[in-house]
mmCIF file of C-alpha atoms in Angstrom:
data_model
loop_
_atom_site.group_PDB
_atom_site.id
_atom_site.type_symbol
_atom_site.label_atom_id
_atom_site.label_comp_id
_atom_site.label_asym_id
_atom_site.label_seq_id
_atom_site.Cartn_x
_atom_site.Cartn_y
_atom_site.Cartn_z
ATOM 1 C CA UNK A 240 10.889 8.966 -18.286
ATOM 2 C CA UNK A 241 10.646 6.245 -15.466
ATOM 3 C CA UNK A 242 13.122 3.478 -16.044
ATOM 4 C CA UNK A 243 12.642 0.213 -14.275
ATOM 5 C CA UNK A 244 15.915 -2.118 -12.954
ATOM 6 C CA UNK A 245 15.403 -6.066 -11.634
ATOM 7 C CA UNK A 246 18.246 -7.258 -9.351
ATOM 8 C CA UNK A 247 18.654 -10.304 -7.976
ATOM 9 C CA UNK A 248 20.271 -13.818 -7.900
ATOM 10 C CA UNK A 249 20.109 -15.668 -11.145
ATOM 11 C CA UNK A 250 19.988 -18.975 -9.806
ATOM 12 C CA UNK A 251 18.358 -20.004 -6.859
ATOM 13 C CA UNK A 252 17.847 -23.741 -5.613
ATOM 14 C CA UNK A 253 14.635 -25.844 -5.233
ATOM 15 C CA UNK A 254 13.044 -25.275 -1.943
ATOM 16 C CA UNK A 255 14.627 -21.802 -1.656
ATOM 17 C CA UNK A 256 13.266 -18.583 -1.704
ATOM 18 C CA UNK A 257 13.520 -16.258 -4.671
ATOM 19 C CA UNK A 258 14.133 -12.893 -4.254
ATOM 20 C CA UNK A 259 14.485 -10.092 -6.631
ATOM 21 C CA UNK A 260 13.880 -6.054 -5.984
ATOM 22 C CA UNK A 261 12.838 -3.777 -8.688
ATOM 23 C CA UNK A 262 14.672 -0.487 -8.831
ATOM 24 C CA UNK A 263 12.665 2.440 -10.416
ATOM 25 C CA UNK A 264 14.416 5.650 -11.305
ATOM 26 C CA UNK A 265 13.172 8.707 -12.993
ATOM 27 C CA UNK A 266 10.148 9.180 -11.201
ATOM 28 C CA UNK A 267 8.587 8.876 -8.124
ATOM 29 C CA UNK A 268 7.391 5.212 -6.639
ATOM 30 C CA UNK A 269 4.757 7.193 -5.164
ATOM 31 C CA UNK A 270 0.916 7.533 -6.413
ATOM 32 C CA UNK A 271 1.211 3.879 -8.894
ATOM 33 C CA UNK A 272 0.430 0.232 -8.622
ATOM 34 C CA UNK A 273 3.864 -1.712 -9.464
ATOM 35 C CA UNK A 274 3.840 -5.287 -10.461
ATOM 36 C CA UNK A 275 5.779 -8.520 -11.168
ATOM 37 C CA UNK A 276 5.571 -10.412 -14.201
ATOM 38 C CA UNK A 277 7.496 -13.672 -15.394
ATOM 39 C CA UNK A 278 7.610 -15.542 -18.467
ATOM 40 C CA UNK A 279 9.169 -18.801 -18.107
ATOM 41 C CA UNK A 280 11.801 -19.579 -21.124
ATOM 42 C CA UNK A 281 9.908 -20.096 -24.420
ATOM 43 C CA UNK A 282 6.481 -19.721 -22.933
ATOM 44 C CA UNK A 283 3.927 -17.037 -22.727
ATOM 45 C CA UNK A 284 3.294 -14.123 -19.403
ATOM 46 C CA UNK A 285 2.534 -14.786 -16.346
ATOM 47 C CA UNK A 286 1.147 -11.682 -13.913
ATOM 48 C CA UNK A 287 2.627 -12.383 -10.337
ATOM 49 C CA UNK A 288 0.956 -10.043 -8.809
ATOM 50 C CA UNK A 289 1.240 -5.766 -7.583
ATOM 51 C CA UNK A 290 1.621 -3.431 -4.804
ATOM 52 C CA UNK A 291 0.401 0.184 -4.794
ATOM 53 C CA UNK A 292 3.250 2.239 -2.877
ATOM 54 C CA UNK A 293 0.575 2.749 0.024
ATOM 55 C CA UNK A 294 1.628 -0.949 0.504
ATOM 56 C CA UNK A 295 -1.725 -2.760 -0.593
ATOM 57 C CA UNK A 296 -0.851 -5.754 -2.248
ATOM 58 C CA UNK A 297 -2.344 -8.623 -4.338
ATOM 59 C CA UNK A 298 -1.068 -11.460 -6.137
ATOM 60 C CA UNK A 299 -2.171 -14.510 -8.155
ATOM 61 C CA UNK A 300 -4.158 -16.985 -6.395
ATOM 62 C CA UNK A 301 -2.306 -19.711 -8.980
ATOM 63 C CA UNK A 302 0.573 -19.154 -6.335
ATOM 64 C CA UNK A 303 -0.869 -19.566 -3.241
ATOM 65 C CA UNK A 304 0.609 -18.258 -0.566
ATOM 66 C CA UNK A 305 4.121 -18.550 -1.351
ATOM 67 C CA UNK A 306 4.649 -14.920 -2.436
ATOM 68 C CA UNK A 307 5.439 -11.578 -1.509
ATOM 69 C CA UNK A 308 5.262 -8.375 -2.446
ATOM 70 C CA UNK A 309 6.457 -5.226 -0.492
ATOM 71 C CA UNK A 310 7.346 -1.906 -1.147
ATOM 72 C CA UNK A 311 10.265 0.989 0.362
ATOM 73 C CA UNK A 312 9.367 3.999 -0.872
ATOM 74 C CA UNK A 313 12.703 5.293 1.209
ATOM 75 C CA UNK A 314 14.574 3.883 -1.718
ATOM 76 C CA UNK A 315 12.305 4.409 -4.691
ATOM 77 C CA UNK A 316 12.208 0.176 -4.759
ATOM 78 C CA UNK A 317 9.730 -2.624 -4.462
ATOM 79 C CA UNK A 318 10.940 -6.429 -4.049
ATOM 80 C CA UNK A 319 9.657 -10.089 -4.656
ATOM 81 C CA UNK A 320 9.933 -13.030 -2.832
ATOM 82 C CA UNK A 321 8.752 -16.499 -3.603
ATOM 83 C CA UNK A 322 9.349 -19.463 -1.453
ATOM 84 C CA UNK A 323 9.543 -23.177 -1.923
ATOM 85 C CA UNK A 324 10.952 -22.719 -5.706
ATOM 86 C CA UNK A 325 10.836 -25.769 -7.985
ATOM 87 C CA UNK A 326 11.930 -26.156 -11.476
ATOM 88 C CA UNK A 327 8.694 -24.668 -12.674
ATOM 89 C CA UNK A 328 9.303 -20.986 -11.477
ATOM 90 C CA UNK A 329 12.174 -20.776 -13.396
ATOM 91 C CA UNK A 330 11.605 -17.656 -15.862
ATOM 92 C CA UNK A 331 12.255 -14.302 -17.265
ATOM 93 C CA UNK A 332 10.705 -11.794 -13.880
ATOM 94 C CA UNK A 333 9.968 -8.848 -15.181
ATOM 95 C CA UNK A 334 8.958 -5.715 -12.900
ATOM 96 C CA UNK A 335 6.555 -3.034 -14.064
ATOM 97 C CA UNK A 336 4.811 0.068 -13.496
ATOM 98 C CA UNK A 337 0.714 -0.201 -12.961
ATOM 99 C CA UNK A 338 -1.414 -2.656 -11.942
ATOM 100 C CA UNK A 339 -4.328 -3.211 -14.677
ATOM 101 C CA UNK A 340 -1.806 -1.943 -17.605
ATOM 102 C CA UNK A 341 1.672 -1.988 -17.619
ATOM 103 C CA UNK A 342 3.007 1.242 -19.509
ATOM 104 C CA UNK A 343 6.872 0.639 -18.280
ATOM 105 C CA UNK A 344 8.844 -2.558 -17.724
ATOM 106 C CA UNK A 345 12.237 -3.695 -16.860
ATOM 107 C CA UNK A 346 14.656 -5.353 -19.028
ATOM 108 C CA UNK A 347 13.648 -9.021 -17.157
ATOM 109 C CA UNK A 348 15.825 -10.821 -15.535
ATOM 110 C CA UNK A 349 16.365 -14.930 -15.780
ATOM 111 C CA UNK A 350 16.081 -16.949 -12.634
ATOM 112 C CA UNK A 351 17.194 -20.256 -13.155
ATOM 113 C CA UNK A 352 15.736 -23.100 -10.101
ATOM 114 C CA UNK A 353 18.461 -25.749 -9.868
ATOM 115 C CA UNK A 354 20.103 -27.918 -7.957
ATOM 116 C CA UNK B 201 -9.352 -17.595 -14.116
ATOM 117 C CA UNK B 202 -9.993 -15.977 -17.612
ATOM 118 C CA UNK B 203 -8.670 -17.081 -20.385
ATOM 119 C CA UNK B 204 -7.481 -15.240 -23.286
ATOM 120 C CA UNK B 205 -7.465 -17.006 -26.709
ATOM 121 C CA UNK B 206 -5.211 -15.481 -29.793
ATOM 122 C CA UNK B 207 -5.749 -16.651 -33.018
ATOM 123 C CA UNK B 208 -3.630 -17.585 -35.605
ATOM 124 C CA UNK B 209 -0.587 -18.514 -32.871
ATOM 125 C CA UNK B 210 1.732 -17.580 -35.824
ATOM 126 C CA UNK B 211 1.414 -15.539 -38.608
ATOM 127 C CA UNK B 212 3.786 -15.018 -41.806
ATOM 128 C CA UNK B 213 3.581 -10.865 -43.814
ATOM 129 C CA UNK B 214 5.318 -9.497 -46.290
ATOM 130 C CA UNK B 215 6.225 -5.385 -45.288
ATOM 131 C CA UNK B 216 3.471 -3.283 -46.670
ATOM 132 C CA UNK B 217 0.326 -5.915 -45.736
ATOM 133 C CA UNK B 218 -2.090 -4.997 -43.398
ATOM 134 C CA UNK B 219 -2.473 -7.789 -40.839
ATOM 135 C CA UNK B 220 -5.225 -8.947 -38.174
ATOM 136 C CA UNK B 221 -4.655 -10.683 -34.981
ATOM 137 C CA UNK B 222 -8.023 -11.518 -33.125
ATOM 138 C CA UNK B 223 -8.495 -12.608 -29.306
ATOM 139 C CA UNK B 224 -11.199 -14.235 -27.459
ATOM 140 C CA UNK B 225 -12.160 -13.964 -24.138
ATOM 141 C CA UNK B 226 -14.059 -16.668 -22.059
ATOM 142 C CA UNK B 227 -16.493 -14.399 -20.514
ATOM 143 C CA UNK B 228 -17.003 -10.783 -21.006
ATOM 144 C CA UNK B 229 -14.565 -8.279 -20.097
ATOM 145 C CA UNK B 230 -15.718 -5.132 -21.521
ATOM 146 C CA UNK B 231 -13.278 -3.258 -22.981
ATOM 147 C CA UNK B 232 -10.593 -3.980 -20.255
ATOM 148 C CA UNK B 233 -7.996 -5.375 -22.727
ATOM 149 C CA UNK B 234 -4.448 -4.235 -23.943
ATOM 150 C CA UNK B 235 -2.315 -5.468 -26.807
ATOM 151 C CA UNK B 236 1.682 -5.793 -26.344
ATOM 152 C CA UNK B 237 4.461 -6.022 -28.677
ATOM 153 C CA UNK B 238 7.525 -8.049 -27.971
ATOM 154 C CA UNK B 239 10.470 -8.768 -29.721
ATOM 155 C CA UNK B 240 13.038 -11.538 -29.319
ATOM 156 C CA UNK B 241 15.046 -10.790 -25.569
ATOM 157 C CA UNK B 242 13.175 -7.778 -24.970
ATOM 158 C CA UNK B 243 10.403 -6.660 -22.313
ATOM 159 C CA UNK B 244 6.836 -6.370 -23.371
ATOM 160 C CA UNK B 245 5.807 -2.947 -24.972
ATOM 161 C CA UNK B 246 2.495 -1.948 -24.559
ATOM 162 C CA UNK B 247 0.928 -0.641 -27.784
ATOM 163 C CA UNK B 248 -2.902 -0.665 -27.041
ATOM 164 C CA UNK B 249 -5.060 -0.195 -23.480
ATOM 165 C CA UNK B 250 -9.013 -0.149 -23.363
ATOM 166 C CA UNK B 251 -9.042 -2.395 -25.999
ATOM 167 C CA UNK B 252 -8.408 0.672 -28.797
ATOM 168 C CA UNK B 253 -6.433 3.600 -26.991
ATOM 169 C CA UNK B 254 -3.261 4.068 -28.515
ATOM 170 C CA UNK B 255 -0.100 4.214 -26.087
ATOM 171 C CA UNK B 256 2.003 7.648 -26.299
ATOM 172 C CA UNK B 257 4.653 6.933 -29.296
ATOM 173 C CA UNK B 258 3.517 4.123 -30.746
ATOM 174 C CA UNK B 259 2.801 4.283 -34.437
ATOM 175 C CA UNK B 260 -0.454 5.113 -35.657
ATOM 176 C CA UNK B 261 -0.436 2.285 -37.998
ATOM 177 C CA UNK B 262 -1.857 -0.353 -34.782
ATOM 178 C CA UNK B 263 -5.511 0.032 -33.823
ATOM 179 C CA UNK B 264 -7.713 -2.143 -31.932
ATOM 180 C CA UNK B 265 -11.223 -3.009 -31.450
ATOM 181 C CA UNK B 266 -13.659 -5.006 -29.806
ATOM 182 C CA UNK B 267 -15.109 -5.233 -27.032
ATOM 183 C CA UNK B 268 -16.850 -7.947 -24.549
ATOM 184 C CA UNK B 269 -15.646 -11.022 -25.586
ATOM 185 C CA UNK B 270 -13.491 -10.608 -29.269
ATOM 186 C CA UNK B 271 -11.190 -8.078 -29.918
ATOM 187 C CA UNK B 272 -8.638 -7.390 -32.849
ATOM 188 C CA UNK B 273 -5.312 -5.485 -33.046
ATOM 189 C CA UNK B 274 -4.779 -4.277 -37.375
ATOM 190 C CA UNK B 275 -1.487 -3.603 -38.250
ATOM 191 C CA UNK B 276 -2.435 -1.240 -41.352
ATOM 192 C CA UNK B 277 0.722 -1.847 -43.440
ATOM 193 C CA UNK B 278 3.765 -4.192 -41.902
ATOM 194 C CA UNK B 279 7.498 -2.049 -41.275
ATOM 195 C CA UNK B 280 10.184 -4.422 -40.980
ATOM 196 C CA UNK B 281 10.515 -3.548 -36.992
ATOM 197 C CA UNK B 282 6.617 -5.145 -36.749
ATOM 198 C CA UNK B 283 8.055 -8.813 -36.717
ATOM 199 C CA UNK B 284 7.838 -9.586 -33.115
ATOM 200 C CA UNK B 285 5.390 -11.599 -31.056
ATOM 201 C CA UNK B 286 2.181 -10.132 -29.694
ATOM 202 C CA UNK B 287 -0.361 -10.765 -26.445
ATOM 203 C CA UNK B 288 -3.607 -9.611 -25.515
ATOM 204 C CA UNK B 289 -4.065 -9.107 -21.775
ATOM 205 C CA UNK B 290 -7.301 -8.972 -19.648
ATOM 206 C CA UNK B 291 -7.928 -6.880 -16.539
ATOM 207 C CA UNK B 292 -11.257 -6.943 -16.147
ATOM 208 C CA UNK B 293 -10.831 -10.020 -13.668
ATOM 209 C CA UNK B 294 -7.941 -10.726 -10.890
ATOM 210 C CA UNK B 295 -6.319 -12.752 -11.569
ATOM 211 C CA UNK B 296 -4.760 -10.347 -15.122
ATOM 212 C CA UNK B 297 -4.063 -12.880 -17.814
ATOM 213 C CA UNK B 298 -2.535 -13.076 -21.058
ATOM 214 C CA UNK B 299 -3.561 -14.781 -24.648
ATOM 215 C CA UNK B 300 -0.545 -17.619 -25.773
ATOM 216 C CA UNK B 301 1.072 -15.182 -27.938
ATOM 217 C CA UNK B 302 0.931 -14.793 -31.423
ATOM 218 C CA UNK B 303 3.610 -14.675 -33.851
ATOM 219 C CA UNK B 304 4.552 -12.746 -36.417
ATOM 220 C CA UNK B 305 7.050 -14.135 -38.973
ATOM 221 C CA UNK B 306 8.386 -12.399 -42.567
ATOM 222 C CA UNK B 307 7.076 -14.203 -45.582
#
C-alpha cells in the first residue's frame, strides 16, 4: 500500500519561499498524477495543483504564478514551492496521489508564515 | 471557478440514523464528484468517486448519488467512528474544488 510523507520547514517568513517535498513509499511514483493540497487552520481544502511523473504539471490559477511543482522520479519524490508567502498561505499542505481523485494522502503538514 | 455548495454546514445524529448530506454545483459537472471523510487532525479519506463508486474498504453503509448539478452522500445507519467532517469535490473543471465542509456532530 503506497504511503505518502510531507517534509519541510514549518515556519517560513513573509516574502519567502515555501518549500515542502512529498515522499512516497510503497509503490512506484511512476504511471500517476500526484498533487498538493492545503487547508489553512479551521478552514475548508484548497487543491494547489499536480504533476504526472512524466513531469506535466498544472496548478491553480487562484495562485498565479507563484508556484511550483516538480517531480524526481530518481528518488520516488515530488516537491512544492511557493514564493512570496504572506500570512494567508499559512495551512495544513497535504500531498496526494492522483490528479482528479485523491485515493492516498499524507498525514499534512502545518506551515506557519510569520515574521 | 466552480463552486461546490454543501448543505446543512453541520449536522447533529444519534448512532443508528441514517443521514443525508446534499451538494450543489454551480454548473454541471456530470458525475465528476467525490465525497471525503475527515476526522479531527487527520488527512482526507476518500469514501466516494464518480459521484456513487464506492472506494476499496470503505463501509458499505455510504452511497452517493446524483449527478449534473446535486448530489447526495446517505450514511444508512450512523457508527460512532462516522462523526467527522465531510466535502464534496468537483473535477469536472480545473481548477478541482471543494464544498465548505459539512459537519457531523453526536446528538
Amino acid at each position: 500500500q503506497v504511503q505518502l510523507q510531507e517534509s519541510g520547514p514549518g515556519l517560513v517568513r513573509p516574502s519567502e519561499t515555501l518549500s515542502l517535498i512529498c515522499t512516497v513509499s510503497g509503490g512506484s511514483i511512476n504511471n500517476y498524477h500526484w498533487s498538493w493540497i492545503r487547508q489553512p487552520p479551521g478552514k475548508g481544502l484548497e487543491s494547489i495543483g499536480y504533476i504526472y511523473y512524466s513531469g506535466d504539471t498544472r496548478s491553480n490559477p487562484s495562485l498565479k504564478s507563484r508556484v511550483t511543482i516538480s517531480v524526481d522520479t530518481s528518488k520516488n519524490q515530488f516537491s512544492l514551492k511557493l514564493t512570496s508567502v504572506t500570512a494567508a498561505d499559512t495551512a495544513v499542505y497535504y500531498c496526494a496521489r492522483g490528479r482528479d481523485g485523491y485515493d492516498s494522502w499524507g498525514p499534512g503538514t502545518l506551515v506557519t508564515v510569520s515574521s | 471557478d466552480i463552486q461546490m455548495t454543501q448543505s446543512p454546514s453541520s449536522l447533529s445524529a444519534s448512532v443508528g440514523d441514517r443521514v443525508t448530506i446534499t451538494c450543489r454545483a454551480s454548473q454541471g459537472i456530470r458525475n465528476d464528484l467525490g465525497w471525503y471523510q475527515q476526522k479531527p487532525g487527520k488527512a482526507p479519506r476518500r469514501l466516494i468517486y464518480a459521484a456513487s463508486s464506492l472506494q476499496g474498504g470503505v463501509p458499505s453503509r455510504f452511497s452517493g448519488s446524483g449527478s449534473g448539478t446535486e448530489f447526495t452522500l446517505t450514511i444508512s445507519s450512523l457508527q460512532p467512528e462516522d462523526f467527522a467532517t465531510y466535502y464534496c469535490q468537483q473535477y469536472n473543471n480545473y481548477p478541482i474544488t471543494f464544498g465548505q465542509g459539512t459537519r457531523l456532530e453526536i446528538e
